[in-house]
Coordinates of C-alpha atoms and ligand atoms in Angstrom, one line a residue:
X41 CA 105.4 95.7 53.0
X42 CA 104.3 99.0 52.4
X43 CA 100.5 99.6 53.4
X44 CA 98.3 102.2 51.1
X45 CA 94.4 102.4 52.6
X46 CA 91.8 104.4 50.9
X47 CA 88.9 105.3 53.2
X48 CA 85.8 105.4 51.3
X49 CA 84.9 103.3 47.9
X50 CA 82.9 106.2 45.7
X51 CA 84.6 107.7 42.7
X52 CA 87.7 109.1 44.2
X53 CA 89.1 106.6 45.9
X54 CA 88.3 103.7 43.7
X55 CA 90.2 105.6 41.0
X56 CA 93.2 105.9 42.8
X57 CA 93.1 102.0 44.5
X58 CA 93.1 100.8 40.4
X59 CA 95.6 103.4 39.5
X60 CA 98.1 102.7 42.0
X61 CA 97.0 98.9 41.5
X62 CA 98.1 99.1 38.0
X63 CA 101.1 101.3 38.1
X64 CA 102.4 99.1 40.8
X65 CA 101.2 95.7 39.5
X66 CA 104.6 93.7 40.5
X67 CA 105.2 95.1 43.5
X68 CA 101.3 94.1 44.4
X69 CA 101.8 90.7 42.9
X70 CA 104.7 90.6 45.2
X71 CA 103.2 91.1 48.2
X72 CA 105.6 94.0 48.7
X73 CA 102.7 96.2 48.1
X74 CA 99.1 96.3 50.2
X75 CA 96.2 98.5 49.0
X76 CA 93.1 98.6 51.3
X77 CA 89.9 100.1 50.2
X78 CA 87.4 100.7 53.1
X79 CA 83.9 101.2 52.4
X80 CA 80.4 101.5 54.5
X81 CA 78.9 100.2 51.4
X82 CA 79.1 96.9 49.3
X83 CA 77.8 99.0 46.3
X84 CA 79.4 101.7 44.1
X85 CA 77.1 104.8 43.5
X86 CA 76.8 106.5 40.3
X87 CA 74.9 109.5 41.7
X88 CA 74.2 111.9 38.9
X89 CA 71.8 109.5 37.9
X90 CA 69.9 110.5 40.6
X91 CA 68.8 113.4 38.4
X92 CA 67.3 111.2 36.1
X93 CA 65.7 109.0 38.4
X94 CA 63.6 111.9 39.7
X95 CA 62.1 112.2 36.3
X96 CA 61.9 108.4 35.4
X97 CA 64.1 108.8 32.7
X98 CA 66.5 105.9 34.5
X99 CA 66.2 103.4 37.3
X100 CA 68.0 103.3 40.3
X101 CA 69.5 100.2 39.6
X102 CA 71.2 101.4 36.8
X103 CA 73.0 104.0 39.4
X104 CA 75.1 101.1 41.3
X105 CA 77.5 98.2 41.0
X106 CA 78.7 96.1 43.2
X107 CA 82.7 97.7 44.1
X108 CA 84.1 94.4 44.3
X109 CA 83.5 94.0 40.4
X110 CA 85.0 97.2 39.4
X111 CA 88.5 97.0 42.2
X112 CA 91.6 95.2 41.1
X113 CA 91.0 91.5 42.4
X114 CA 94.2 92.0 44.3
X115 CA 92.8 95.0 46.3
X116 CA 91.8 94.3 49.6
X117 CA 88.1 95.4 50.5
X118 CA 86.9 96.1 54.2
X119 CA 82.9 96.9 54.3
X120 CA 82.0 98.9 57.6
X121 CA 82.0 102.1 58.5
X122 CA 85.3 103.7 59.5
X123 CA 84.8 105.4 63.2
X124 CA 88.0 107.4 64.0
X125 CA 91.3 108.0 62.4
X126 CA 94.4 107.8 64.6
X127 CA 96.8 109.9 63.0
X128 CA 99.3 108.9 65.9
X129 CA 98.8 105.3 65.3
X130 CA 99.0 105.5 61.8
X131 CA 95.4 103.2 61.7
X132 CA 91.7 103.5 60.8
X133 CA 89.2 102.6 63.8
X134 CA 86.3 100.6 62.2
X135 CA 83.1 100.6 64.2
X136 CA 82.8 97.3 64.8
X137 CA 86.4 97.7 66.5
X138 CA 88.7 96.5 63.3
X139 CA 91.9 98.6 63.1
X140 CA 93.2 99.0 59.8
X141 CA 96.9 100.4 59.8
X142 CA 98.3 102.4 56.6
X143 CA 101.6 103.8 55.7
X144 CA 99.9 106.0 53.3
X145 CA 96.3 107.0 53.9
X146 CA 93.9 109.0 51.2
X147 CA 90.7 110.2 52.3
X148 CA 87.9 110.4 49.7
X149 CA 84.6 110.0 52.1
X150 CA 82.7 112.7 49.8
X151 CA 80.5 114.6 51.3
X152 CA 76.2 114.2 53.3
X153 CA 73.4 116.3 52.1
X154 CA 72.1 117.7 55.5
X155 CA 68.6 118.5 55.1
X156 CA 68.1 118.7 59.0
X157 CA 69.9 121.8 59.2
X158 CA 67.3 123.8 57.6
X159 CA 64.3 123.6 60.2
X160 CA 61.2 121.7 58.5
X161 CA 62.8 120.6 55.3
X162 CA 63.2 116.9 55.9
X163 CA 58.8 116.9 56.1
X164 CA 58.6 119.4 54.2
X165 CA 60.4 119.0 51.2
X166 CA 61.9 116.8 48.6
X167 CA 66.1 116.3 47.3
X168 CA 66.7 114.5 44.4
X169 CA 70.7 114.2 45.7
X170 CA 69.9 110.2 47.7
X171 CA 68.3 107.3 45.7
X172 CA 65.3 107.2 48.3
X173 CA 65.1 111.0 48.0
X174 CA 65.3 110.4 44.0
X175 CA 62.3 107.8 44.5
X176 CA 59.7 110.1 46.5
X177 CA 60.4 112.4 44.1
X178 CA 59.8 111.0 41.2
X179 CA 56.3 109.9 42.6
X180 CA 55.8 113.3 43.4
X181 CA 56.5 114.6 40.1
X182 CA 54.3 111.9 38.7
X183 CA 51.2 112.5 40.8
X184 CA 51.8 116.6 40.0
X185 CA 48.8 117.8 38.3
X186 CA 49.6 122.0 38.1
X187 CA 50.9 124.6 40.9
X188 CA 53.6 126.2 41.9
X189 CA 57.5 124.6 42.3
X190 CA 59.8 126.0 44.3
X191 CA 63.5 125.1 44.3
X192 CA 65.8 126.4 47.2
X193 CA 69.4 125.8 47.1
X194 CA 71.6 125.6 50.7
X195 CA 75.8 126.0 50.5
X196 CA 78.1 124.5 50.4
X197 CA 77.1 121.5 47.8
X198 CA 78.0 119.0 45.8
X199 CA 77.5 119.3 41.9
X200 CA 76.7 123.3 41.3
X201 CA 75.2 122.8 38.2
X202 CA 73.0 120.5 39.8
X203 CA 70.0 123.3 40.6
X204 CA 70.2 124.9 37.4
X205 CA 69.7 121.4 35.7
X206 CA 67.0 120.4 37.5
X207 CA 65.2 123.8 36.7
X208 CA 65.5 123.5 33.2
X209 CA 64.7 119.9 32.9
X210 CA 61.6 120.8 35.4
X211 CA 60.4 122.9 32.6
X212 CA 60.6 120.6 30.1
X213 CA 59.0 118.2 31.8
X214 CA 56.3 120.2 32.6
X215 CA 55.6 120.9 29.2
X216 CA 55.9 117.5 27.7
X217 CA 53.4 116.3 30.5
X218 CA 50.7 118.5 29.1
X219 CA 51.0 120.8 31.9
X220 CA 53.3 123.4 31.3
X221 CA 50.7 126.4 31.7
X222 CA 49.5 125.4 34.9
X223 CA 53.0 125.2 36.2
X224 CA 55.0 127.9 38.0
X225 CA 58.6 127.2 38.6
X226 CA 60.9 129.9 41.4
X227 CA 64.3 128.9 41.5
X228 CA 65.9 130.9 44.5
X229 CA 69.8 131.6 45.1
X230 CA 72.3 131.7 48.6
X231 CA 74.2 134.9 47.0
X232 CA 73.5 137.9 44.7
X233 CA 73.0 136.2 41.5
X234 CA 71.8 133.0 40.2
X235 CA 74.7 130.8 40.1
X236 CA 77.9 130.7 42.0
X237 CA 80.6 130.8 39.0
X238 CA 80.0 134.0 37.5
X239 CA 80.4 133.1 34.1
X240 CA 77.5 130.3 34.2
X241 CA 75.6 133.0 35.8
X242 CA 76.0 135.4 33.4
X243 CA 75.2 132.9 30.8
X244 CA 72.1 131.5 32.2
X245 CA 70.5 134.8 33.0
X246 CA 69.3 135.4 29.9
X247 CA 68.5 131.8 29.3
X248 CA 65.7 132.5 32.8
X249 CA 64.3 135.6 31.3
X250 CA 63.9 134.0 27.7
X251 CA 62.2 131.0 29.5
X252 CA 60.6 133.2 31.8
X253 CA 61.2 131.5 35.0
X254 CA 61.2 133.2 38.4
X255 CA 64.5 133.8 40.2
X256 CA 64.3 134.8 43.9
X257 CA 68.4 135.8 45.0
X258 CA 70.0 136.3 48.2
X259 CA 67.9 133.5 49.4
X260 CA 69.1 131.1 52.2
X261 CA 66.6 128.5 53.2
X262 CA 66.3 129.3 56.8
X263 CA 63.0 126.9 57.6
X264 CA 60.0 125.1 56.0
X265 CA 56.7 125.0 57.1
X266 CA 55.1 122.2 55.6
X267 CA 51.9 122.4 56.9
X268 CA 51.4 126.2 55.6
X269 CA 53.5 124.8 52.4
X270 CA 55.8 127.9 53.0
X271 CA 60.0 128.5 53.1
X272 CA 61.2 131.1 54.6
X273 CA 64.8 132.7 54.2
X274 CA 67.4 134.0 56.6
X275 CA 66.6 136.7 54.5
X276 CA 63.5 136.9 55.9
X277 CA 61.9 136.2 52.4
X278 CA 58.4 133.5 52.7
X279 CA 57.8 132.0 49.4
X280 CA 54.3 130.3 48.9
X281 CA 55.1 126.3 47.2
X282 CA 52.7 123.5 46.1
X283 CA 55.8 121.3 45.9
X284 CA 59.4 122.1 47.4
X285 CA 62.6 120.4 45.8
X286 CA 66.0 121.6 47.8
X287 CA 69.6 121.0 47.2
X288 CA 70.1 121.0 51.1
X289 CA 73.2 122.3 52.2
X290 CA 76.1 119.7 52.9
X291 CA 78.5 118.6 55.2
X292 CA 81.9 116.5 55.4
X293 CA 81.7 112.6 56.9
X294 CA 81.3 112.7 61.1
X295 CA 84.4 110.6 60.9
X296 CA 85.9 113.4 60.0
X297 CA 84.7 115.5 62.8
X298 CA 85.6 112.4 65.3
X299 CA 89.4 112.3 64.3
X300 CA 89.4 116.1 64.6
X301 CA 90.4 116.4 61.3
X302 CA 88.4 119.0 60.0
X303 CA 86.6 122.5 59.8
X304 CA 83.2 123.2 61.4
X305 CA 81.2 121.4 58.4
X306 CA 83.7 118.7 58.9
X307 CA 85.6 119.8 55.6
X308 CA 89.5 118.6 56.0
X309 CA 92.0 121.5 54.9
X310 CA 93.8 120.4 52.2
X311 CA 96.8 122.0 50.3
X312 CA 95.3 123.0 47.4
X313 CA 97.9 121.8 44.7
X314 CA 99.8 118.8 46.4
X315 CA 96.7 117.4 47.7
X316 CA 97.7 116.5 51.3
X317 CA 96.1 117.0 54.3
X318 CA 97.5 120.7 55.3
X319 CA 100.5 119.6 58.4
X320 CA 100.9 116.0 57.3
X321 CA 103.2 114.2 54.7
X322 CA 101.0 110.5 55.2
X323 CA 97.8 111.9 54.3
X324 CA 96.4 112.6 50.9
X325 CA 92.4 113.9 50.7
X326 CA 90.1 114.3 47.2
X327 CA 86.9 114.9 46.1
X328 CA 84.1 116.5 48.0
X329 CA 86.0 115.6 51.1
X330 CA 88.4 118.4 51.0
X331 CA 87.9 122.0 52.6
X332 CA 89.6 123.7 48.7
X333 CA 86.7 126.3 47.2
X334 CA 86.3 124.4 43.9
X335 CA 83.5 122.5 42.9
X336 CA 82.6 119.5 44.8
X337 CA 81.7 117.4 41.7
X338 CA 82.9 113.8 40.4
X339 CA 84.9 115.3 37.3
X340 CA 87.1 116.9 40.2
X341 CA 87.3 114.0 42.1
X342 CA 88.4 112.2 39.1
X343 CA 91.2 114.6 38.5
X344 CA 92.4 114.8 41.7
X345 CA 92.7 110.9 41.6
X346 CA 95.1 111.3 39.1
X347 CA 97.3 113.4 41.0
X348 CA 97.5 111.6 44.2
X349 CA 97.9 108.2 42.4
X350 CA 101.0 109.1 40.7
X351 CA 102.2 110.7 43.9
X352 CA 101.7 107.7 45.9
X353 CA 103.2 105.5 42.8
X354 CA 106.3 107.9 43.2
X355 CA 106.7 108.1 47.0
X356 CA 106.5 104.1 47.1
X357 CA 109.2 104.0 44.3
X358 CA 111.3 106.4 46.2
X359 CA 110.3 109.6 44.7
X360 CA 109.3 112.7 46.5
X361 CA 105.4 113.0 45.2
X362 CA 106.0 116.3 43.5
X363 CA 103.1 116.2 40.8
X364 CA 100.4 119.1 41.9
X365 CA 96.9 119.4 40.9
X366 CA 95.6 122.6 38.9
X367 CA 91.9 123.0 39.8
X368 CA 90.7 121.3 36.6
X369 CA 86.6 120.4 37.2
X370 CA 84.5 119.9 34.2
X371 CA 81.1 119.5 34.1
X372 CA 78.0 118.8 31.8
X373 CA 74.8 120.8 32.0
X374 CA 71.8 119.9 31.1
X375 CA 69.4 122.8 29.4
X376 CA 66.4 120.6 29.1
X377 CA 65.5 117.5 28.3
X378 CA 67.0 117.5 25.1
X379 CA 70.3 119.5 25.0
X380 CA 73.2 120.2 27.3
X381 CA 76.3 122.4 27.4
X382 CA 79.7 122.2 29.7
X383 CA 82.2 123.4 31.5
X384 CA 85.9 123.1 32.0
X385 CA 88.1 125.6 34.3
X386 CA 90.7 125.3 36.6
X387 CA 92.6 127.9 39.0
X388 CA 93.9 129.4 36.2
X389 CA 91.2 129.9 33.9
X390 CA 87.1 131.0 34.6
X391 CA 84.3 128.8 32.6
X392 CA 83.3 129.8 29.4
X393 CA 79.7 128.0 28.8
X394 CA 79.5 127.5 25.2
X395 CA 76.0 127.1 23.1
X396 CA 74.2 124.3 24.0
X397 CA 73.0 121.3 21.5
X398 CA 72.1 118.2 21.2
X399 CA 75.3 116.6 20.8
X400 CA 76.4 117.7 24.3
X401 CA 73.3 116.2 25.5
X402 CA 73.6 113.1 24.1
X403 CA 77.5 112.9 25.4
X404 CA 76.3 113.5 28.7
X405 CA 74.3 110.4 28.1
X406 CA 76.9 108.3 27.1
X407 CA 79.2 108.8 29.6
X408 CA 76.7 108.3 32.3
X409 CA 76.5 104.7 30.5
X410 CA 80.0 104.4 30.1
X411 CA 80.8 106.0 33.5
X412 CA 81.6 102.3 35.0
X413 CA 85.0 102.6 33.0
X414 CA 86.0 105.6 34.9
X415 CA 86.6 104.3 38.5
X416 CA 88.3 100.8 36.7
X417 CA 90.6 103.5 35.4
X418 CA 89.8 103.0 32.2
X419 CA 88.4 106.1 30.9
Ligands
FAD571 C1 72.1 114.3 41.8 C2 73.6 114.5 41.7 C3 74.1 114.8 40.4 C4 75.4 115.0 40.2 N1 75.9 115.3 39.0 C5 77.2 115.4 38.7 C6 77.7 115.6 37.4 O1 76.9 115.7 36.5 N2 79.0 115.7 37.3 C7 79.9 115.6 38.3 O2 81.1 115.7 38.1 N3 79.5 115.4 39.6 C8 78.2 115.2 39.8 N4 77.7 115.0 41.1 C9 78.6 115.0 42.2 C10 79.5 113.7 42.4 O3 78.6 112.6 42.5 C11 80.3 113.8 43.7 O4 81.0 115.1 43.7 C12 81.3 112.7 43.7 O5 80.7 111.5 43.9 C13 82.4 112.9 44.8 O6 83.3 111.8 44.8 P1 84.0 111.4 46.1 O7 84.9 110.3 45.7 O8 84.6 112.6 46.8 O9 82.9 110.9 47.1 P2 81.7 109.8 46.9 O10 81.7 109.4 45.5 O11 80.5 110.3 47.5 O12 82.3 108.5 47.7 C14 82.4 108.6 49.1 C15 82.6 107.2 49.7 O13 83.0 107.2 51.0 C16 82.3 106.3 51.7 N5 82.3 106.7 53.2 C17 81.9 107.8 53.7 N6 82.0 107.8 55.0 C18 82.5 106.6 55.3 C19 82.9 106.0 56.6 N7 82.8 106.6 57.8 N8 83.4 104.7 56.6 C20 83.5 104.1 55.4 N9 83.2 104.6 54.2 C21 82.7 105.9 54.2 C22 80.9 106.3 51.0 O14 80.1 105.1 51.3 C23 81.3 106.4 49.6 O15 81.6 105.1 49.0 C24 76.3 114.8 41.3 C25 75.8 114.4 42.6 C26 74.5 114.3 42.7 C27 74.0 113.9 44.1

């Protein structure tokens, strides 16, 4: 019986446990045919929604379902977090000592928001990028009466549209709660202009000066003080804030680092079309887990799901798993809290934002409430 185990349960890896479940429904029936999903968590986590949460727009609850209810019944589930990964062995360690063997393993663990690597930042500031970070935020914003916001962004991490949303959405918000006037917002930048893809930066330039909101660059969030209510860059810039919101930089899972799979952030190298661990033919990795410079974002997850489903479907029916990935991302972004725009590149091809409207906006919003049919592999 041939053994397929998907370490980690999030959007990634659920996709390709129902694809594979699907495309190989007899040979599962069968029992010629074991898929294994291993997750430290009962619950499946919608986390853009986390965006929303922060400004009450959506509760948390709505942001998770149970990953039992969304896997192919026949999928086997193991809840506990996965210690080491003997390559030699062919098995996953759990930590409660479980061994898990595969003849096929994929690795979509995603990726941590570290806000301990910038000094004073867990005290000091807020992220909107956990549900409990999500929470004290949102009780933040609501007991905000006026003053200044700043938001500092660390690299690498997930979502890049993420900062630029919350900014614009901050503003909005501001405004609608009556106190727009009394509200400063900076938005500061790692690198030499305001957004990573140069495209989005050139569009949303203009978009900060029309809006008038302050944009510090070349700023790394080096540490907070949060007594003084002051960040300081590795720049050696100090900004002045009444409330501090960070997209902390991130790093890979530690089981990652443990196996001595990965880079120095615990990033695994991955071949950048056929989506295999770089050096091993047993071993496909997706999503945020991998070390490849595209966006770390669900849309690419999904996408890369894709790929390394059919692969798997074709090396289990004897095929040689030829079908390659092409760096296709696409993402919504929200302009306020009423309209949105997108994205869609690949290798090949740059972003081109186009205008944003209300339509996008409320797409965005229906696909976060139809989201649930994407890791079923229904959408
Ligand atoms: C606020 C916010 C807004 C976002 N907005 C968007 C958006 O608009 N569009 C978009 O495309 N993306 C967005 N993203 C990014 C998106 O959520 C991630 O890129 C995506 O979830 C990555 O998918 P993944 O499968 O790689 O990892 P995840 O979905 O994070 O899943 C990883 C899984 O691995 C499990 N795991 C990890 N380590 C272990 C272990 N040791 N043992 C067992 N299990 C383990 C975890 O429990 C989890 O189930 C957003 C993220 C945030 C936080």
């Amino acid at each position: 019986m041939a053994k397929i185990v998907i370490l980690g349960g999030g959007v990634g890896g659920t996709i390709v446990a129902n694809q594979v479940a699907k495309q190989m429904s007899n040979a599962l029936s069968q029992g010629q045919l074991e898929i294994t999903v291993i997750s430290d968590s009962e619950q499946h986590v919608y986390q853009p929604m986390f965006l929303y949460v922060a400004f009450d727009q959506v509760m948390p609850g709505e942001a998770k379902k149970p990953e039992r209810d969304i896997l192919d019944p026949r999928i086997k589930m193991v809840i506990g977090s996965a210690e080491r990964i003997d390559r030699e062995k062919k098995v996953v360690l759990m930590s409660d000592h479980r061994a898990v063997p595969y003849d096929y393993l994929v690795i979509a663990t995603g990726s941590r928001p570290a806000p301990e690597l910038v000094e004073g930042l867990p005290e000091g500031g807020h992220i909107f990028y956990t549900e409990e970070g999500a929470m004290k935020l949102r009780r933040a914003l609501h007991d905000f009466q006026g003053g200044r916001i700043v938001i500092t962004v660390g690299v690498p991490h997930k979502c890049p549209v993420a900062p630029l949303e919350f900014t614009f959405m901050l503003q909005e918000w501001a405004k609608a709660k009556g106190i727009g006037d009394k509200t400063e917002i900076v938005y500061t930048y790692p690198i030499g202009r305001i957004h990573s893809l140069e495209p989005v930066s050139e569009w949303a330039t203009p978009v900060f000066e029309e809006r008038k909101i302050e944009s510090h660059i070349f700023f790394n969030p080096e540490h907070v003080d949060p007594v003084k209510k002051e960040i300081t860059s590795l720049e050696g810039e100090t900004l002045h804030y009444d409330l501090l919101v960070a997209v902390p930089p991130h790093t890979g899972q530690d089981v990652i680092g443990r196996s001595g799979l990965g880079d120095a952030g615990n990033w695994i190298p991955t071949d950048r079309t056929s989506l295999r661990m770089q050096g091993a033919d047993d071993i496909f990795v997706l999503g945020d887990a991998t070390n490849l410079p595209i966006s770390k974002a669900g849309s690419t997850a999904h996408f890369e799901a894709d790929v390394v489903a059919a692969n798997l479907v074709s090396l289990l029916q004897g095929g040689f798993g030829s079908v390659t990935y092409n760096g296709k991302v696409f993402c919504f972004i929200e302009t306020g809290l009423n309209k949105a725009t997108y994205i869609t590149f690949d290798y090949a091809h740059p972003p081109k934002p186009t205008a944003p409207s209300e339509m996008i906006h409320m797409f965005k919003l229906a696909y976060n409430r139809l989201y649930w049919l994407t890791p079923a592999g229904l959408l």
